[in-house]
XYZ file of C-alpha atoms in Angstrom:
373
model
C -166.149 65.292 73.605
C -167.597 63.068 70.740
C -166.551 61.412 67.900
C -168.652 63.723 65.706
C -167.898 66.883 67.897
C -165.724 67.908 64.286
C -162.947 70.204 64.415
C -161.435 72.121 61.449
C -157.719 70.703 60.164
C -155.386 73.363 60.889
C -156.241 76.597 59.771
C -158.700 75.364 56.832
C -162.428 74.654 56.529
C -162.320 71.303 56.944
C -163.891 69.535 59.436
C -162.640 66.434 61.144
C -163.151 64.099 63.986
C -160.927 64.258 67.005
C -159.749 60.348 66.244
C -159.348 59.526 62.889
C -159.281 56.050 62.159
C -155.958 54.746 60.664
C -156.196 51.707 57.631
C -152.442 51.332 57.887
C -153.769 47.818 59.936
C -155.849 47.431 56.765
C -154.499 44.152 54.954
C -152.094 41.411 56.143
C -149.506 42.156 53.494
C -146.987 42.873 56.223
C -147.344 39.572 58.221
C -149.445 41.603 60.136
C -153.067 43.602 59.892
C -156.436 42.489 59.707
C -158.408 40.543 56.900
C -161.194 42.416 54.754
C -163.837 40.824 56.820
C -162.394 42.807 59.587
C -161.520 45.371 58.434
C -164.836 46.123 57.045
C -165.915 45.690 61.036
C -163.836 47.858 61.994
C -164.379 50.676 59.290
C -168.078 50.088 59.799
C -167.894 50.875 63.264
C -165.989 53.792 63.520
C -168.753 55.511 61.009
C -171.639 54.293 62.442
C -170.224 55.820 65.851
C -169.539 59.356 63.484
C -166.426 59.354 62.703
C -165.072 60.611 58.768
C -161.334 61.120 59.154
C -159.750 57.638 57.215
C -156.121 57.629 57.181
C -153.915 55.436 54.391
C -151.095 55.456 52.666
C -150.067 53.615 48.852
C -147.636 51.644 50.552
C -149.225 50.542 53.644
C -150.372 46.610 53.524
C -148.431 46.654 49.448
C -151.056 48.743 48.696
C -154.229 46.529 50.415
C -154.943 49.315 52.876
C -155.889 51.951 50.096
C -157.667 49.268 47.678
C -160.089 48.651 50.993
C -160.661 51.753 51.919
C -162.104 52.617 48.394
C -163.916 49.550 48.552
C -165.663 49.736 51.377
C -166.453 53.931 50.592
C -167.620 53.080 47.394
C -169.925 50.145 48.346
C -171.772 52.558 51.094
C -171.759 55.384 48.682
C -169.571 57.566 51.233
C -167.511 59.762 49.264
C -168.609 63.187 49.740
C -169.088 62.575 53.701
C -165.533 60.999 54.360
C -162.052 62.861 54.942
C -160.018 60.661 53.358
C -155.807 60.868 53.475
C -152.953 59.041 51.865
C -149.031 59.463 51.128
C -146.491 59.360 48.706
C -142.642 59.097 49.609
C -141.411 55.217 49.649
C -140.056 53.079 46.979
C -142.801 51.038 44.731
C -140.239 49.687 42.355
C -136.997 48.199 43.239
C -134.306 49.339 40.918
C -135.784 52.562 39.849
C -134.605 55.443 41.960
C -137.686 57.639 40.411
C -140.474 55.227 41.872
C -140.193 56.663 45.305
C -138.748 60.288 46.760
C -140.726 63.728 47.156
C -139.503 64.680 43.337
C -142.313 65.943 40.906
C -141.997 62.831 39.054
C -142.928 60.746 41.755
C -145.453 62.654 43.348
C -147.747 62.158 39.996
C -146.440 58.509 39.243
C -147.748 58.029 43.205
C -151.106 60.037 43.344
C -152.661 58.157 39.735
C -151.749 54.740 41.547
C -153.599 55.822 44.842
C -156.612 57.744 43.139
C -156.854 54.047 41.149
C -156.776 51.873 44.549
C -159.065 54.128 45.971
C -161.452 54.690 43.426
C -161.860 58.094 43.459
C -161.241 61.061 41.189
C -159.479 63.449 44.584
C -158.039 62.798 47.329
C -158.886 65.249 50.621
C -155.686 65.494 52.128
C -152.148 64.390 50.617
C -149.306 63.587 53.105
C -145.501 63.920 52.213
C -144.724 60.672 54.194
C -141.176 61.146 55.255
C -138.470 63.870 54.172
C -136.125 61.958 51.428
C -133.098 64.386 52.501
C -132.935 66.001 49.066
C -135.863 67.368 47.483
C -135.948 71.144 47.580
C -139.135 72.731 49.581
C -140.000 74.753 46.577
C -140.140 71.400 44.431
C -142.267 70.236 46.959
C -144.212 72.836 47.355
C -145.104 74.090 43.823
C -146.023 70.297 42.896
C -148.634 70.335 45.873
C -149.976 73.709 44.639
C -150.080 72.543 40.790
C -152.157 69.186 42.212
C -154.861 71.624 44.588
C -155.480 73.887 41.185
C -155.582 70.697 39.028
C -158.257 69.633 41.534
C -156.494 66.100 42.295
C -156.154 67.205 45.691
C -158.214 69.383 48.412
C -154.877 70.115 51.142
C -152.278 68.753 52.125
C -149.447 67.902 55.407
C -146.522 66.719 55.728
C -145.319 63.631 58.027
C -141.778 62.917 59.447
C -139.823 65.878 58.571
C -138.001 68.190 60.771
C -139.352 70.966 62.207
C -136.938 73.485 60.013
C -138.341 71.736 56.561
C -142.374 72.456 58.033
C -141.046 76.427 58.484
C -139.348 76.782 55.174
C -142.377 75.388 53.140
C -144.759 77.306 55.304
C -142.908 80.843 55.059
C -142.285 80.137 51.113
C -146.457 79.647 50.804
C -147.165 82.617 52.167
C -144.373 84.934 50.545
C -144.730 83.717 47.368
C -148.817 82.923 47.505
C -148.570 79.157 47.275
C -151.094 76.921 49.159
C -150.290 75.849 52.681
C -149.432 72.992 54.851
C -153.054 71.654 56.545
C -151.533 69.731 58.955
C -148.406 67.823 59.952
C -148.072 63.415 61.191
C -145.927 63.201 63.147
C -145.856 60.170 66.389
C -146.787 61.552 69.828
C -147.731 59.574 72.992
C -147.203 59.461 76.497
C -143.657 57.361 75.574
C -142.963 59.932 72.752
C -142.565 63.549 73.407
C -139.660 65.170 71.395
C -141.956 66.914 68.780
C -142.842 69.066 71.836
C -139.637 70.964 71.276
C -139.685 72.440 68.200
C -142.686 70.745 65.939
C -145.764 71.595 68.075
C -144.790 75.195 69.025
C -144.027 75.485 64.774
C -147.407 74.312 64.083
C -149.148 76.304 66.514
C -147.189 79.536 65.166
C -147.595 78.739 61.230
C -151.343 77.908 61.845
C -150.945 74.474 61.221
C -153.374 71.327 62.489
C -151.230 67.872 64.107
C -152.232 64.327 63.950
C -150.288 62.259 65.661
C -149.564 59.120 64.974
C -148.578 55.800 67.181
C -150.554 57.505 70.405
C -150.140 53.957 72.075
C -146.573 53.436 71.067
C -146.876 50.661 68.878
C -149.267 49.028 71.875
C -146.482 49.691 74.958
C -149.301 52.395 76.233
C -152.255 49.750 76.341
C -150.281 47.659 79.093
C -150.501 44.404 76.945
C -146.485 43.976 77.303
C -144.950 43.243 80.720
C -141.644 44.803 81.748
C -140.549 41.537 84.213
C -139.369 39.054 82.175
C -139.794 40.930 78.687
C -137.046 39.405 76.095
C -138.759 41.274 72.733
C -140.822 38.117 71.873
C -144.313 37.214 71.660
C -147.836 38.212 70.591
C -147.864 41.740 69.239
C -146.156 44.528 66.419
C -143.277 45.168 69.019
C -142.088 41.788 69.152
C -141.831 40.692 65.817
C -138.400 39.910 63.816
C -139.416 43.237 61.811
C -140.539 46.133 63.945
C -139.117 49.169 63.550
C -139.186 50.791 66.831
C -137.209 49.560 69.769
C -139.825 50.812 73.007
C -138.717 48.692 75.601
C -136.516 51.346 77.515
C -136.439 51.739 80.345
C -137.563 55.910 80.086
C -140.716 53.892 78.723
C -140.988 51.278 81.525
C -141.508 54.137 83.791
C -144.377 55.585 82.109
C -146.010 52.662 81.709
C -146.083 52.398 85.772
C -147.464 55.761 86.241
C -150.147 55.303 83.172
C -150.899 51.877 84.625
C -151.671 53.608 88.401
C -153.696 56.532 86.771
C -155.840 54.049 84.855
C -156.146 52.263 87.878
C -157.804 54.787 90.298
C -160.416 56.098 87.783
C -161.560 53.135 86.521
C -160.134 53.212 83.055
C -158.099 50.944 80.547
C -154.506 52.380 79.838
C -155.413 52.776 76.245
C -158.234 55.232 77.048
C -156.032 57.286 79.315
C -153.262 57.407 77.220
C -155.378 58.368 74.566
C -157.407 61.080 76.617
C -154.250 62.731 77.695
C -153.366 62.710 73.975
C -156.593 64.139 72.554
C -156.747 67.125 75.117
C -153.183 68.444 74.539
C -153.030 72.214 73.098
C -152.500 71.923 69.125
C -153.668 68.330 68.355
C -156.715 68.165 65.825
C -157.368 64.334 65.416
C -155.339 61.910 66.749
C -154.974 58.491 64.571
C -156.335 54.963 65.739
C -154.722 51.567 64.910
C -156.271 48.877 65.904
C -156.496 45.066 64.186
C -159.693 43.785 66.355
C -163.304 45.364 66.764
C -162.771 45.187 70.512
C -159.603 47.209 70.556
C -161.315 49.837 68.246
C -164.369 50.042 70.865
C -161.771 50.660 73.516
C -160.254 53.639 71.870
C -163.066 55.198 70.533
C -164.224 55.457 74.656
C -161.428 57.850 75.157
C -163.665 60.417 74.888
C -166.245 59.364 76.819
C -164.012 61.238 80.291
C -162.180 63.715 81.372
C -158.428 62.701 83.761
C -158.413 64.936 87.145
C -155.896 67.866 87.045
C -154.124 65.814 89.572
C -153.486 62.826 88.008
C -152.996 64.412 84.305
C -149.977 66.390 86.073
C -148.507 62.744 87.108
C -148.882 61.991 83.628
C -147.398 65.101 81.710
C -144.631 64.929 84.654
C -143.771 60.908 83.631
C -143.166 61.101 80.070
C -141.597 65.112 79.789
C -138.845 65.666 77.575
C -135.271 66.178 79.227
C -134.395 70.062 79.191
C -131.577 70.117 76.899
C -129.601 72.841 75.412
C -131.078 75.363 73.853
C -134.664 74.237 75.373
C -133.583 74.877 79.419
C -133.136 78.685 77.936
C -136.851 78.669 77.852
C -137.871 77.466 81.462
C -139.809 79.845 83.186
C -136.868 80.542 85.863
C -134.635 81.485 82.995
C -136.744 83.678 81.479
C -137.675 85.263 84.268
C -133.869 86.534 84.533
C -134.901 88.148 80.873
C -137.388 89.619 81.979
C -135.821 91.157 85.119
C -137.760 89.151 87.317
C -141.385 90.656 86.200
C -144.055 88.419 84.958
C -144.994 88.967 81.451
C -148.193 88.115 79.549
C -147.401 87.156 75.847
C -149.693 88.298 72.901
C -150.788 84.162 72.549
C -150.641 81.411 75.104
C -147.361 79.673 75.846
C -145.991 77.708 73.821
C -145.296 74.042 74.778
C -141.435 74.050 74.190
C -139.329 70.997 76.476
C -137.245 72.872 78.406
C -140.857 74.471 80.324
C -140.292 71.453 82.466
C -136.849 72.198 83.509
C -135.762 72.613 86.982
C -135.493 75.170 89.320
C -132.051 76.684 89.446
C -129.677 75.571 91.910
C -129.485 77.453 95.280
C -127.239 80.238 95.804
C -124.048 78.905 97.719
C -124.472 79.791 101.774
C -122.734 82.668 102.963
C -119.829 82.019 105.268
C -119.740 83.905 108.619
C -117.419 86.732 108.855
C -114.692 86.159 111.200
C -115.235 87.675 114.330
């Protein structure tokens, strides 16, 4: 696989590259990020090596990420041969309940400010960043629809919702001849797995493209973070005062070994490994890159460059699986087997990839006690 081997988003014409590069590092408005001077590196790379799929967002780096991006497009005069995507959702003024949300209102008041940062007229694909708990679907929905006939917009996905909200907007676009969800963001890695219960097997069913984000787990998955000794301080996202995610656990620990081993016996950082596995799995169309230094992007981008032996890709899938929980152990294949009276059955599609596939065998059937003689 290359980085200009495109694929199409979902079930749309557009074509994409299987790592899209994400600007969310874009800016040091966070206390974190990289300057413009590296930023332009790194944007500079990943389109000299073929890459068009730029990912942003108007409140990532107070708005730096997006104001680069269409700075460093416009100076190179690359607007017609980049994929570029941005969100709305999150608060830009404090006090005013209206500045952030997934309402009508603030969809607008949030696309004019990102078309302006990004100096553009359209943008190619508009993320709902994170469901706000109360805006209906069909606000959602029609708004989206109004902004792809007004021509502000080519698609868009949604990012963070549940897996419920993705079906509901789906099933109203098609009954009621609205456009469609491209694609969902959601996080996957190695560390992360749940969307493999219900989001994955809903976008493969709905015709809808994934791009998952955090593939290294905020950096756990590139082995830069020892578990002796680790007390959540020091160099790196996870160990500042404000990071978000807590993935020191020990569930995590545990991958880490196994990823660490596998990278070890073909010759291969973690990153790349973790990132291979990633790239591969059934349903993922581009999978996005953070990275704050040149070097780290050149790592990633070599993910491709390899393919991980059945072997050692079982050890991996095996490591990080979901736990079979209720209703998801209903679906192992010993269970269903009982549905299907024992008979092996070949579905109309492939499998889907739901959790509870991974669950164990049932237990053994208690020993019979000899009859008295």
């Amino acid at each position: 696989m290359k980085l200009n081997e495109f694929t199409t988003l979902g079930r749309t014409g557009l074509r994409v590259s299987p790592l899209c590069l994400g600007a969310m590092s874009f800016g040091t408005g966070w206390g974190w990020g990289a300057d413009e001077k590296v930023s332009k590196a790194l944007f500079d790379l990943y389109l000299g090596r073929g890459g068009n799929f730029i990912d942003s967002a108007d409140g990532y780096q107070m708005g730096a990420s997006e104001e680069m991006v269409g700075k460093f497009v416009a100076e190179r005069s690359l607007r017609d041969a980049v994929v570029i995507a941005t969100k709305f959702t999150f608060g830009a003024q404090p006090g005013n309940p209206n500045a952030g949300g997934n309402g009508r209102k603030n969809i607008y008041r949030a696309l004019e400010g990102s078309l302006r940062r990004l100096k553009t007229d359209y943008i190619d694909l508009y993320y709902l960043h994170s469901w706000d708990l109360m805006t209906p679907a069909q606000e959602v929905l029609s708004t989206l629809t109004d902004l792809i006939h007004e021509g502000k917009i080519r698609y868009f996905g949604l990012s963070d919702v549940p897996a419920w909200y993705v079906a509901r907007m789906q099933t109203l676009a098609e009954k009621e001849g609205k456009e469609r969800i491209a694609t969902l963001q959601l996080e996957y890695s190695l560390a992360e797995r749940n969307i493999e219960r219900e989001h994955i097997p809903a976008a493969q069913e709905l015709g809808i493209g994934l791009c998952p984000w955090s593939p290294l787990a905020g950096g756990l998955l590139s082995g830069k973070y020892k578990r002796e000794g680790n007390t959540g301080r020091g160099e790196g996202r996870l160990t500042m005062p404000n990071a978000i995610f807590n993935k020191f656990t020990e569930h995590n620990w545990r991958v880490l070994e196994v990823l660490l081993d596998v990278a070890k016996q073909i010759g291969r950082s973690p990153a790349q490994v973790a990132l291979n596995w990633l790239v591969t799995r059934p349903g993922v169309t581009s999978t996005i890159l953070g990275a704050t230094k040149v070097a780290q992007l050149e790592d990633n981008l070599a993910s491709l460059d390899f393919s991980i032996p059945a072997e050692l890709s079982k050890r991996l899938e095996e490591a990080g699986a979901p736990e079979p929980i209720h209703p998801y152990n209903f679906y192992a294949p010993w269970m269903q087997g009982r549905i299907s009276g024992g008979t092996t059955v070949q579905p109309w599609r492939p499998a889907q990839m739901y959790a509870g596939a991974i669950a164990p065998p049932p237990p053994p059937a208690p020993e019979k006690k000899a009859s008295a003689s």
